[in-house]
Amino acid sequence: MAKDKTIYDKLALKEKMLMMQKARGMKTLQEELTRVTSIKGQLQAIVEDTAIKKGETSVRELRSSNWYSAQIHEQLVTVENRTEFLSEEVGTQKKHIAEALHRHNKSLEKADERRRILREEREEKAASDVPRINRARADR
């Protein structure tokens, strides 16, 4: 019976460890998302700065500006895709952490319930082990 008493506690501990592991992964994802968002802001600022200036420009300047603009836009699309992916991953991780927390709480509830049942069984057994002679004398 002692084995049954601790199995739910071990399960709760396992769920707690999984939850902590997922939280560390989530922290890494959040840091990466912050970094990528910062890069996205920098790229957008570069796009604004590299706009073709009015006035006389040579063909070489136009080609160069166009090429750099295309490269920056390509990087911007890549960063936007990465941001979208990381946002989805963060949402998924939050869901997994919530599920692990729920399982952890259920395991703790079951462990508490099992301990309560075992305590009640011990109390009933102790009460039934009291000799009947003593009960009869107490009733008088």
Backbone as CSV, one residue per row, in Angstrom:
resi,resn,N_x,N_y,N_z,CA_x,CA_y,CA_z,C_x,C_y,C_z
1,MET,0.804,-1.202,0.000,0.000,0.000,0.000,0.848,1.269,0.000
2,ALA,2.013,1.203,0.609,2.887,2.374,0.638,3.319,2.750,-0.768
3,LYS,3.431,1.760,-1.637,3.809,2.024,-3.021,2.716,2.825,-3.731
4,ASP,1.450,2.473,-3.490,0.336,3.203,-4.086,0.295,4.638,-3.582
5,LYS,0.720,4.829,-2.355,0.680,6.158,-1.761,1.631,7.109,-2.477
6,THR,2.783,6.620,-2.896,3.781,7.508,-3.463,3.740,7.582,-4.991
7,ILE,3.019,6.732,-5.647,3.025,6.732,-7.116,2.463,8.040,-7.669
8,TYR,1.435,8.574,-7.039,0.865,9.840,-7.510,1.822,10.997,-7.231
9,ASP,2.529,10.907,-6.112,3.520,11.939,-5.812,4.640,11.912,-6.848
10,LYS,5.072,10.714,-7.232,6.111,10.599,-8.254,5.616,11.116,-9.597
11,LEU,4.372,10.832,-9.907,3.789,11.331,-11.150,3.725,12.861,-11.133
12,ALA,3.348,13.428,-10.001,3.298,14.890,-9.876,4.692,15.486,-10.031
13,LEU,5.694,14.829,-9.455,7.063,15.308,-9.583,7.527,15.250,-11.034
14,LYS,7.169,14.173,-11.722,7.524,14.029,-13.142,6.890,15.153,-13.961
15,GLU,5.638,15.442,-13.710,4.949,16.507,-14.441,5.566,17.867,-14.125
16,LYS,5.988,18.047,-12.883,6.631,19.301,-12.510,7.947,19.463,-13.260
17,MET,8.718,18.397,-13.386,9.987,18.442,-14.111,9.742,18.757,-15.597
18,LEU,8.726,18.121,-16.185,8.393,18.408,-17.585,7.983,19.862,-17.764
19,MET,7.226,20.362,-16.804,6.770,21.738,-16.874,7.962,22.702,-16.818
20,MET,8.912,22.416,-15.943,10.089,23.270,-15.831,10.924,23.219,-17.109
21,GLN,11.031,22.032,-17.699,11.783,21.881,-18.949,11.116,22.682,-20.062
22,LYS,9.811,22.607,-20.139,9.082,23.354,-21.166,9.183,24.863,-20.923
23,ALA,9.218,25.262,-19.670,9.351,26.686,-19.345,10.719,27.213,-19.792
24,ARG,11.765,26.395,-19.627,13.091,26.812,-20.100,13.081,26.957,-21.621
25,GLY,12.445,26.011,-22.314,12.331,26.100,-23.771,11.543,27.325,-24.198
26,MET,10.513,27.633,-23.436,9.692,28.800,-23.737,10.504,30.086,-23.552
27,LYS,11.344,30.122,-22.531,12.180,31.300,-22.300,13.112,31.520,-23.489
28,THR,13.694,30.440,-24.005,14.575,30.535,-25.166,13.813,31.062,-26.373
29,LEU,12.603,30.547,-26.577,11.785,31.018,-27.700,11.451,32.504,-27.547
30,GLN,11.123,32.918,-26.331,10.793,34.326,-26.102,11.997,35.222,-26.388
31,GLU,13.183,34.787,-25.959,14.391,35.576,-26.221,14.655,35.680,-27.716
32,GLU,14.480,34.570,-28.429,14.696,34.566,-29.880,13.663,35.468,-30.570
33,LEU,12.426,35.402,-30.117,11.370,36.244,-30.692,11.685,37.721,-30.474
34,THR,12.173,38.063,-29.309,12.551,39.449,-29.022,13.688,39.898,-29.933
35,ARG,14.674,39.030,-30.095,15.822,39.357,-30.952,15.382,39.549,-32.403
36,VAL,14.536,38.659,-32.899,14.079,38.738,-34.291,13.206,39.971,-34.494
37,THR,12.394,40.312,-33.517,11.563,41.512,-33.617,12.437,42.755,-33.681
38,SER,13.517,42.768,-32.918,14.456,43.886,-32.955,15.102,44.008,-34.338
39,ILE,15.504,42.878,-34.891,16.111,42.877,-36.230,15.108,43.370,-37.264
40,LYS,13.862,42.975,-37.110,12.814,43.412,-38.040,12.682,44.935,-38.003
41,GLY,12.707,45.505,-36.806,12.640,46.965,-36.677,13.826,47.640,-37.336
42,GLN,14.999,47.052,-37.169,16.199,47.624,-37.786,16.104,47.570,-39.309
43,LEU,15.626,46.447,-39.840,15.487,46.317,-41.299,14.472,47.318,-41.850
44,GLN,13.387,47.523,-41.122,12.391,48.494,-41.578,12.966,49.903,-41.572
45,ALA,13.802,50.199,-40.586,14.452,51.509,-40.549,15.412,51.659,-41.729
46,ILE,16.114,50.591,-42.079,17.034,50.622,-43.227,16.266,50.834,-44.517
47,VAL,15.104,50.185,-44.648,14.276,50.351,-45.850,13.877,51.819,-46.002
48,GLU,13.494,52.438,-44.913,13.105,53.848,-44.971,14.294,54.746,-45.340
49,ASP,15.469,54.384,-44.840,16.664,55.191,-45.110,17.194,55.022,-46.529
50,THR,16.938,53.892,-47.159,17.499,53.622,-48.487,16.559,54.004,-49.615
51,ALA,15.563,54.779,-49.308,14.651,55.218,-50.365,15.443,56.055,-51.377
52,ILE,15.054,55.947,-52.637,15.747,56.685,-53.705,15.500,58.172,-53.501
53,LYS,16.566,58.925,-53.457,16.481,60.362,-53.223,16.135,61.092,-54.515
54,LYS,15.358,62.118,-54.365,14.960,62.888,-55.533,16.137,63.707,-56.043
55,GLY,16.112,63.950,-57.285,17.189,64.730,-57.889,17.906,63.879,-58.929
56,GLU,19.038,64.339,-59.349,19.794,63.609,-60.365,20.497,62.409,-59.738
57,THR,20.276,61.276,-60.374,20.954,60.042,-59.964,21.427,59.325,-61.210
58,SER,22.512,58.642,-61.058,23.042,57.921,-62.213,22.417,56.526,-62.277
59,VAL,22.611,55.879,-63.419,22.104,54.524,-63.615,22.738,53.588,-62.596
60,ARG,24.012,53.767,-62.361,24.725,52.924,-61.412,24.146,53.063,-59.998
61,GLU,23.832,54.283,-59.613,23.235,54.512,-58.303,21.853,53.873,-58.201
62,LEU,21.074,53.975,-59.299,19.744,53.363,-59.308,19.828,51.847,-59.200
63,ARG,20.736,51.225,-59.978,20.908,49.775,-59.928,21.375,49.329,-58.542
64,SER,22.312,50.045,-58.002,22.845,49.719,-56.679,21.744,49.836,-55.619
65,SER,21.011,50.918,-55.681,19.925,51.134,-54.730,18.859,50.053,-54.862
66,ASN,18.534,49.701,-56.107,17.541,48.665,-56.361,18.023,47.311,-55.824
67,TRP,19.294,46.985,-56.069,19.830,45.706,-55.612,19.809,45.623,-54.082
68,TYR,20.269,46.688,-53.405,20.265,46.706,-51.941,18.841,46.640,-51.396
69,SER,17.948,47.326,-52.055,16.548,47.306,-51.635,15.968,45.896,-51.743
70,ALA,16.280,45.209,-52.844,15.799,43.834,-53.016,16.368,42.920,-51.934
71,GLN,17.654,43.083,-51.614,18.282,42.259,-50.577,17.643,42.514,-49.207
72,ILE,17.398,43.756,-48.921,16.796,44.108,-47.628,15.376,43.563,-47.542
73,HIS,14.617,43.684,-48.620,13.245,43.162,-48.615,13.240,41.642,-48.465
74,GLU,14.182,40.979,-49.075,14.287,39.527,-48.929,14.558,39.162,-47.465
75,GLN,15.479,39.881,-46.842,15.775,39.650,-45.425,14.565,39.977,-44.549
76,LEU,13.849,41.009,-44.914,12.663,41.409,-44.158,11.590,40.325,-44.217
77,VAL,11.379,39.741,-45.401,10.411,38.652,-45.543,10.840,37.451,-44.700
78,THR,12.125,37.147,-44.725,12.644,36.027,-43.929,12.416,36.274,-42.443
79,VAL,12.690,37.483,-41.999,12.516,37.814,-40.586,11.034,37.777,-40.206
80,GLU,10.165,38.259,-41.084,8.727,38.218,-40.802,8.243,36.777,-40.689
81,ASN,8.717,35.904,-41.575,8.346,34.491,-41.494,8.845,33.877,-40.186
82,ARG,10.061,34.220,-39.816,10.642,33.704,-38.571,9.846,34.198,-37.368
83,THR,9.434,35.453,-37.397,8.629,36.011,-36.311,7.299,35.278,-36.190
84,GLU,6.664,35.044,-37.316,5.388,34.324,-37.322,5.568,32.913,-36.760
85,PHE,6.606,32.221,-37.205,6.879,30.865,-36.732,7.122,30.852,-35.222
86,LEU,7.948,31.781,-34.742,8.256,31.822,-33.310,7.017,32.164,-32.484
87,SER,6.170,33.033,-33.001,4.937,33.367,-32.292,4.041,32.137,-32.148
88,GLU,3.945,31.362,-33.212,3.155,30.125,-33.154,3.769,29.130,-32.160
89,GLU,5.091,29.034,-32.173,5.776,28.118,-31.253,5.574,28.544,-29.799
90,VAL,5.609,29.838,-29.539,5.382,30.327,-28.178,3.965,29.956,-27.731
91,GLY,2.997,30.149,-28.606,1.618,29.770,-28.287,1.479,28.281,-28.012
92,THR,2.146,27.467,-28.817,2.110,26.019,-28.622,2.754,25.642,-27.296
93,GLN,3.885,26.272,-26.983,4.568,25.980,-25.722,3.702,26.381,-24.527
94,LYS,3.022,27.515,-24.629,2.129,27.945,-23.545,1.035,26.906,-23.325
95,LYS,0.508,26.376,-24.419,-0.535,25.354,-24.325,0.012,24.101,-23.655
96,HIS,1.214,23.673,-24.039,1.814,22.477,-23.453,2.107,22.674,-21.967
97,ILE,2.557,23.864,-21.607,2.829,24.148,-20.196,1.531,24.114,-19.393
98,ALA,0.475,24.682,-19.949,-0.821,24.674,-19.263,-1.325,23.245,-19.071
99,GLU,-1.159,22.404,-20.090,-1.571,21.004,-19.975,-0.744,20.281,-18.917
100,ALA,0.552,20.520,-18.891,1.418,19.885,-17.895,1.043,20.353,-16.487
101,LEU,0.725,21.636,-16.347,0.301,22.158,-15.048,-0.995,21.494,-14.599
102,HIS,-1.908,21.318,-15.523,-3.182,20.654,-15.204,-2.935,19.213,-14.759
103,ARG,-2.079,18.484,-15.501,-1.765,17.106,-15.123,-1.072,17.060,-13.759
104,HIS,-0.190,18.020,-13.503,0.510,18.094,-12.218,-0.505,18.286,-11.082
105,ASN,-1.425,19.218,-11.272,-2.433,19.483,-10.246,-3.338,18.279,-10.024
106,LYS,-3.709,17.588,-11.106,-4.540,16.385,-10.971,-3.794,15.297,-10.201
107,SER,-2.495,15.145,-10.466,-1.697,14.149,-9.760,-1.629,14.473,-8.271
108,LEU,-1.458,15.749,-7.959,-1.434,16.147,-6.546,-2.778,15.887,-5.873
109,GLU,-3.863,16.165,-6.579,-5.194,15.899,-6.030,-5.382,14.409,-5.774
110,LYS,-4.959,13.584,-6.720,-5.084,12.140,-6.552,-4.217,11.645,-5.390
111,ALA,-3.015,12.209,-5.249,-2.141,11.818,-4.142,-2.787,12.194,-2.809
112,ASP,-3.352,13.393,-2.728,-4.029,13.811,-1.502,-5.234,12.923,-1.207
113,GLU,-5.988,12.594,-2.232,-7.161,11.726,-2.078,-6.732,10.343,-1.594
114,ARG,-5.669,9.825,-2.176,-5.169,8.495,-1.778,-4.700,8.521,-0.323
115,ARG,-4.000,9.572,0.075,-3.560,9.682,1.474,-4.757,9.768,2.420
116,ARG,-5.784,10.497,2.010,-6.994,10.617,2.836,-7.669,9.266,3.001
117,ILE,-7.785,8.523,1.914,-8.417,7.200,1.967,-7.619,6.263,2.871
118,LEU,-6.305,6.260,2.724,-5.463,5.404,3.566,-5.577,5.793,5.041
119,ARG,-5.633,7.093,5.328,-5.779,7.555,6.712,-7.118,7.100,7.278
120,GLU,-8.195,7.213,6.489,-9.516,6.778,6.949,-9.537,5.280,7.189
121,GLU,-8.886,4.516,6.306,-8.830,3.058,6.497,-8.082,2.716,7.779
122,ARG,-6.972,3.413,8.050,-6.221,3.163,9.288,-7.057,3.516,10.520
123,GLU,-7.785,4.628,10.440,-8.626,5.031,11.560,-9.748,4.024,11.799
124,GLU,-10.368,3.529,10.712,-11.429,2.525,10.850,-10.873,1.238,11.446
125,LYS,-9.693,0.854,10.993,-9.072,-0.357,11.506,-8.736,-0.196,12.980
126,ALA,-8.205,0.965,13.338,-7.878,1.214,14.742,-9.144,1.205,15.597
127,ALA,-10.219,1.771,15.069,-11.480,1.794,15.806,-12.059,0.387,15.937
128,SER,-11.908,-0.430,14.925,-12.449,-1.790,14.985,-11.585,-2.703,15.838
129,ASP,-10.334,-2.339,16.079,-9.444,-3.146,16.913,-9.663,-2.909,18.405
130,VAL,-10.424,-1.893,18.752,-10.712,-1.628,20.159,-11.552,-2.786,20.687
131,PRO,-11.164,-3.384,21.795,-11.937,-4.527,22.328,-13.371,-4.129,22.657
132,ARG,-14.269,-5.062,22.451,-15.694,-4.816,22.680,-15.996,-4.662,24.181
133,ILE,-15.215,-5.252,24.967,-15.446,-5.160,26.410,-15.342,-3.699,26.845
134,ASN,-14.352,-3.009,26.343,-14.183,-1.605,26.710,-15.335,-0.754,26.189
135,ARG,-15.848,-1.093,25.056,-16.979,-0.320,24.512,-18.220,-0.543,25.379
136,ALA,-18.421,-1.778,25.797,-19.604,-2.080,26.603,-19.533,-1.345,27.921
137,ARG,-18.358,-1.226,28.513,-18.213,-0.525,29.790,-18.411,0.986,29.577
138,ALA,-17.990,1.492,28.430,-18.142,2.932,28.169,-19.585,3.304,27.962
139,ASP,-20.402,2.356,27.485,-21.817,2.644,27.223,-22.604,2.754,28.527
140,ARG,-22.182,2.134,29.600,-22.952,2.106,30.862,-22.956,3.405,31.522
